[in-house]
Amino acid sequence: QVQLVESGGGLVQTGGSLRLSCAASGRTFSSYVMGWFRQAPGKEREFVAAIMWSAGITTYADSMKGRFTISRDNVKNTVYLQMNSLKPEDTAVYYCAAKSIPVLYRTVDSYNYWGQGTQVTVSS
């Protein structure tokens, strides 16, 4: 059974940085795509970034390009989301997701494994 556990969320001021981690277990993830999504109060869950685990190829939502970086550590079986220049509108619960097909999916319903989420709050 795939398990995804996020960590690293917290409270940060505008312009600050955070690094989220997603510890993955239960499978060999070399043929997986891993994604980060976020959901703000009263809004739908939205795509942030994704990475093909084996090839390391990435894709980002336009509003995150240049500020967020997704990466993975094959030894630790962990996916990261480095977030810089944070804004109050980045405040949300951030979720890690996985799909056992190495395609850079960008939609919520493409992923079949989800973590519990980690809260990120950016104060103005």
PDB file of C-alpha atoms in Angstrom:
ATOM      1  CA  GLN A   1       0.000   0.000   0.000  1.00  0.00           C
ATOM      2  CA  VAL A   2       1.363   3.389  -1.001  1.00  0.00           C
ATOM      3  CA  GLN A   3       1.772   5.815   1.867  1.00  0.00           C
ATOM      4  CA  LEU A   4       2.592   9.484   1.479  1.00  0.00           C
ATOM      5  CA  VAL A   5       3.407  11.611   4.507  1.00  0.00           C
ATOM      6  CA  GLU A   6       3.902  15.352   4.124  1.00  0.00           C
ATOM      7  CA  SER A   7       5.798  17.560   6.509  1.00  0.00           C
ATOM      8  CA  GLY A   8       7.448  20.965   6.613  1.00  0.00           C
ATOM      9  CA  GLY A   9       4.454  23.253   6.633  1.00  0.00           C
ATOM     10  CA  GLY A  10       4.124  26.171   9.003  1.00  0.00           C
ATOM     11  CA  LEU A  11       3.751  29.900   9.400  1.00  0.00           C
ATOM     12  CA  VAL A  12       6.037  32.184   7.418  1.00  0.00           C
ATOM     13  CA  GLN A  13       6.096  35.877   6.568  1.00  0.00           C
ATOM     14  CA  THR A  14       5.613  37.285   3.080  1.00  0.00           C
ATOM     15  CA  GLY A  15       8.787  36.806   1.079  1.00  0.00           C
ATOM     16  CA  GLY A  16       9.933  33.879   3.184  1.00  0.00           C
ATOM     17  CA  SER A  17      10.681  30.292   2.222  1.00  0.00           C
ATOM     18  CA  LEU A  18       9.600  26.822   3.230  1.00  0.00           C
ATOM     19  CA  ARG A  19      10.564  23.348   2.078  1.00  0.00           C
ATOM     20  CA  LEU A  20       7.876  20.709   2.137  1.00  0.00           C
ATOM     21  CA  SER A  21       8.734  17.027   2.221  1.00  0.00           C
ATOM     22  CA  CYS A  22       6.718  14.016   1.120  1.00  0.00           C
ATOM     23  CA  ALA A  23       8.019  10.682   2.413  1.00  0.00           C
ATOM     24  CA  ALA A  24       6.813   7.897   0.136  1.00  0.00           C
ATOM     25  CA  SER A  25       6.686   4.208   1.071  1.00  0.00           C
ATOM     26  CA  GLY A  26       5.060   0.950   0.083  1.00  0.00           C
ATOM     27  CA  ARG A  27       6.258   0.720  -3.503  1.00  0.00           C
ATOM     28  CA  THR A  28       9.214   1.186  -5.770  1.00  0.00           C
ATOM     29  CA  PHE A  29       8.498   4.609  -7.207  1.00  0.00           C
ATOM     30  CA  SER A  30      10.761   4.616 -10.246  1.00  0.00           C
ATOM     31  CA  SER A  31       7.781   4.385 -12.616  1.00  0.00           C
ATOM     32  CA  TYR A  32       5.646   6.905 -10.712  1.00  0.00           C
ATOM     33  CA  VAL A  33       4.840  10.540 -11.163  1.00  0.00           C
ATOM     34  CA  MET A  34       4.669  12.587  -7.966  1.00  0.00           C
ATOM     35  CA  GLY A  35       2.663  15.756  -7.667  1.00  0.00           C
ATOM     36  CA  TRP A  36       2.072  18.619  -5.284  1.00  0.00           C
ATOM     37  CA  PHE A  37      -1.341  20.223  -5.045  1.00  0.00           C
ATOM     38  CA  ARG A  38      -2.795  22.828  -2.731  1.00  0.00           C
ATOM     39  CA  GLN A  39      -6.221  23.782  -1.464  1.00  0.00           C
ATOM     40  CA  ALA A  40      -7.100  27.136   0.053  1.00  0.00           C
ATOM     41  CA  PRO A  41     -10.235  27.593   2.190  1.00  0.00           C
ATOM     42  CA  GLY A  42     -13.332  27.705   0.020  1.00  0.00           C
ATOM     43  CA  LYS A  43     -11.404  26.886  -3.150  1.00  0.00           C
ATOM     44  CA  GLU A  44     -10.853  23.816  -5.244  1.00  0.00           C
ATOM     45  CA  ARG A  45      -7.668  21.814  -4.989  1.00  0.00           C
ATOM     46  CA  GLU A  46      -5.191  23.062  -7.589  1.00  0.00           C
ATOM     47  CA  PHE A  47      -2.067  21.752  -9.240  1.00  0.00           C
ATOM     48  CA  VAL A  48       1.294  23.097  -8.095  1.00  0.00           C
ATOM     49  CA  ALA A  49       4.033  20.921  -9.584  1.00  0.00           C
ATOM     50  CA  ALA A  50       4.852  17.378 -10.654  1.00  0.00           C
ATOM     51  CA  ILE A  51       7.961  15.288 -11.246  1.00  0.00           C
ATOM     52  CA  MET A  52       8.576  12.013 -13.022  1.00  0.00           C
ATOM     53  CA  TRP A  53      10.442  10.045 -10.412  1.00  0.00           C
ATOM     54  CA  SER A  54      12.840   8.189 -12.682  1.00  0.00           C
ATOM     55  CA  ALA A  55      13.664  10.857 -15.264  1.00  0.00           C
ATOM     56  CA  GLY A  56      13.381  13.847 -12.942  1.00  0.00           C
ATOM     57  CA  ILE A  57      11.386  15.792 -15.534  1.00  0.00           C
ATOM     58  CA  THR A  58       9.208  18.465 -13.966  1.00  0.00           C
ATOM     59  CA  THR A  59       6.248  20.684 -14.713  1.00  0.00           C
ATOM     60  CA  TYR A  60       4.773  23.628 -12.801  1.00  0.00           C
ATOM     61  CA  ALA A  61       1.638  25.673 -12.638  1.00  0.00           C
ATOM     62  CA  ASP A  62       2.329  29.026 -14.284  1.00  0.00           C
ATOM     63  CA  SER A  63       1.871  31.020 -11.078  1.00  0.00           C
ATOM     64  CA  MET A  64       4.534  28.941  -9.295  1.00  0.00           C
ATOM     65  CA  LYS A  65       7.213  28.967 -11.988  1.00  0.00           C
ATOM     66  CA  GLY A  66      10.395  30.586 -10.772  1.00  0.00           C
ATOM     67  CA  ARG A  67       9.315  30.518  -7.125  1.00  0.00           C
ATOM     68  CA  PHE A  68       8.721  26.816  -6.445  1.00  0.00           C
ATOM     69  CA  THR A  69      10.999  23.885  -7.178  1.00  0.00           C
ATOM     70  CA  ILE A  70      10.037  20.219  -7.017  1.00  0.00           C
ATOM     71  CA  SER A  71      12.738  17.589  -6.567  1.00  0.00           C
ATOM     72  CA  ARG A  72      13.190  14.035  -5.325  1.00  0.00           C
ATOM     73  CA  ASP A  73      15.739  12.070  -3.373  1.00  0.00           C
ATOM     74  CA  ASN A  74      15.930   8.490  -4.603  1.00  0.00           C
ATOM     75  CA  VAL A  75      17.802   7.280  -1.523  1.00  0.00           C
ATOM     76  CA  LYS A  76      15.353   8.779   0.974  1.00  0.00           C
ATOM     77  CA  ASN A  77      12.282   8.074  -1.185  1.00  0.00           C
ATOM     78  CA  THR A  78      11.227  11.639  -0.577  1.00  0.00           C
ATOM     79  CA  VAL A  79       9.836  14.360  -2.808  1.00  0.00           C
ATOM     80  CA  TYR A  80      10.410  17.991  -1.915  1.00  0.00           C
ATOM     81  CA  LEU A  81       8.747  21.279  -2.739  1.00  0.00           C
ATOM     82  CA  GLN A  82      10.999  24.263  -2.163  1.00  0.00           C
ATOM     83  CA  MET A  83       8.886  27.399  -1.962  1.00  0.00           C
ATOM     84  CA  ASN A  84      10.512  30.825  -2.151  1.00  0.00           C
ATOM     85  CA  SER A  85       9.159  34.387  -2.252  1.00  0.00           C
ATOM     86  CA  LEU A  86       5.995  33.249  -0.563  1.00  0.00           C
ATOM     87  CA  LYS A  87       2.873  35.386  -0.761  1.00  0.00           C
ATOM     88  CA  PRO A  88      -0.291  35.446   1.354  1.00  0.00           C
ATOM     89  CA  GLU A  89      -2.164  33.877  -1.566  1.00  0.00           C
ATOM     90  CA  ASP A  90       0.075  30.807  -1.230  1.00  0.00           C
ATOM     91  CA  THR A  91      -1.682  30.044   2.058  1.00  0.00           C
ATOM     92  CA  ALA A  92      -3.264  26.604   1.720  1.00  0.00           C
ATOM     93  CA  VAL A  93      -3.067  22.975   2.702  1.00  0.00           C
ATOM     94  CA  TYR A  94      -0.447  21.367   0.483  1.00  0.00           C
ATOM     95  CA  TYR A  95      -0.905  17.764  -0.582  1.00  0.00           C
ATOM     96  CA  CYS A  96       1.480  15.227  -2.051  1.00  0.00           C
ATOM     97  CA  ALA A  97       0.068  12.828  -4.629  1.00  0.00           C
ATOM     98  CA  ALA A  98       1.278   9.821  -6.615  1.00  0.00           C
ATOM     99  CA  LYS A  99       0.311   7.991  -9.781  1.00  0.00           C
ATOM    100  CA  SER A 100       1.818   4.754 -11.027  1.00  0.00           C
ATOM    101  CA  ILE A 101       2.241   5.968 -14.613  1.00  0.00           C
ATOM    102  CA  PRO A 102       5.217   8.187 -15.541  1.00  0.00           C
ATOM    103  CA  VAL A 103       3.255  10.982 -17.192  1.00  0.00           C
ATOM    104  CA  LEU A 104       3.258  14.564 -15.923  1.00  0.00           C
ATOM    105  CA  TYR A 105      -0.379  14.700 -14.914  1.00  0.00           C
ATOM    106  CA  ARG A 106      -1.692  18.082 -13.731  1.00  0.00           C
ATOM    107  CA  THR A 107      -5.241  17.249 -12.656  1.00  0.00           C
ATOM    108  CA  VAL A 108      -6.525  16.116  -9.277  1.00  0.00           C
ATOM    109  CA  ASP A 109      -8.439  13.134 -10.615  1.00  0.00           C
ATOM    110  CA  SER A 110      -5.339  11.769 -12.377  1.00  0.00           C
ATOM    111  CA  TYR A 111      -3.720  10.821  -9.079  1.00  0.00           C
ATOM    112  CA  ASN A 112      -4.817   7.856  -7.000  1.00  0.00           C
ATOM    113  CA  TYR A 113      -2.644   8.178  -3.898  1.00  0.00           C
ATOM    114  CA  TRP A 114      -2.734  11.187  -1.572  1.00  0.00           C
ATOM    115  CA  GLY A 115      -1.126  12.291   1.636  1.00  0.00           C
ATOM    116  CA  GLN A 116      -2.929  13.918   4.524  1.00  0.00           C
ATOM    117  CA  GLY A 117      -1.685  17.423   3.727  1.00  0.00           C
ATOM    118  CA  THR A 118       0.390  20.021   5.518  1.00  0.00           C
ATOM    119  CA  GLN A 119      -0.730  23.562   6.303  1.00  0.00           C
ATOM    120  CA  VAL A 120       1.210  26.518   4.921  1.00  0.00           C
ATOM    121  CA  THR A 121       0.265  29.966   6.179  1.00  0.00           C
ATOM    122  CA  VAL A 122       1.885  33.103   4.796  1.00  0.00           C
ATOM    123  CA  SER A 123       1.333  36.234   6.850  1.00  0.00           C
ATOM    124  CA  SER A 124       1.303  39.699   5.324  1.00  0.00           C
TER     125      SER A 124
END
